Amino acid sequence: MILFLDFDGVLHPEPLYDESQLFCRIPMLEDCLRSFPEVSIVISSTWRDMRTLGELRGLFSQEIGSRIVGATPSWRDIPEIVATIGYQRHAEIEGWLRQAGVPWEKWVAIDDKPWLFKPFLSNLVVCDTAVGLDEHSVQALRSKLKG
Ligand SMILES: [Mg+2]
């Protein structure tokens, strides 16, 4: 099982009211992921374009950071998959699964922009952009990671 993880609007509210909120939801996410040690993490945020994978891992605890196995390709680099899927972030996820050679792997995505995914996707957890991860979305994440 892979968790495709967005950052802005998930790991912190967007917009930020002040800098201290940056990544303020990471402890809540990590607490959840400790219950699912078999789940690997792939970064599906545009932060992938601004930081190295090592820097992205460094935002998390050693234990959780070491479970980050990659970042999705940009939709700009996979036009044929975007043409098939039709939704930007969903296509980036599909692109990563194919490039990694695991197209049938089960996955869950957490994101604050559902319009970047096919409608009614059962494996998408949607966060409130202005809040980020909260008790409600963490509960939804737990139940999908169990499934
Ligand atoms: Mg976002």
mmCIF file of N, CA, C and O and ligand atoms in Angstrom, residues 6 8-9 89 111-113, ligand 1:
data_model
loop_
_atom_site.group_PDB
_atom_site.id
_atom_site.type_symbol
_atom_site.label_atom_id
_atom_site.label_comp_id
_atom_site.label_asym_id
_atom_site.label_seq_id
_atom_site.Cartn_x
_atom_site.Cartn_y
_atom_site.Cartn_z
ATOM 1 N N ASP A 6 0.046 14.899 -0.287
ATOM 2 C CA ASP A 6 0.131 16.315 -0.640
ATOM 3 C C ASP A 6 0.592 17.079 0.608
ATOM 4 O O ASP A 6 0.459 16.571 1.731
ATOM 5 N N ASP A 8 0.612 21.196 1.018
ATOM 6 C CA ASP A 8 -0.136 22.428 1.324
ATOM 7 C C ASP A 8 -1.633 22.132 1.436
ATOM 8 O O ASP A 8 -2.221 21.512 0.551
ATOM 9 N N GLY A 9 -2.225 22.554 2.522
ATOM 10 C CA GLY A 9 -3.641 22.254 2.748
ATOM 11 C C GLY A 9 -3.859 20.886 3.368
ATOM 12 O O GLY A 9 -4.990 20.484 3.616
ATOM 13 N N ARG A 89 -3.392 15.570 -10.929
ATOM 14 C CA ARG A 89 -2.668 14.891 -9.846
ATOM 15 C C ARG A 89 -2.904 13.389 -9.893
ATOM 16 O O ARG A 89 -2.001 12.600 -9.598
ATOM 17 N N ASP A 111 -5.258 14.778 -0.082
ATOM 18 C CA ASP A 111 -5.092 16.022 -0.828
ATOM 19 C C ASP A 111 -6.238 16.966 -0.467
ATOM 20 O O ASP A 111 -7.284 16.520 0.009
ATOM 21 N N ASP A 112 -6.018 18.252 -0.708
ATOM 22 C CA ASP A 112 -7.091 19.226 -0.445
ATOM 23 C C ASP A 112 -7.758 19.691 -1.740
ATOM 24 O O ASP A 112 -8.602 20.588 -1.700
ATOM 25 N N LYS A 113 -7.355 19.127 -2.878
ATOM 26 C CA LYS A 113 -7.927 19.570 -4.158
ATOM 27 C C LYS A 113 -8.527 18.384 -4.925
ATOM 28 O O LYS A 113 -7.898 17.828 -5.826
HETATM 29 MG MG MG B 1 -2.588 20.943 -1.562
#
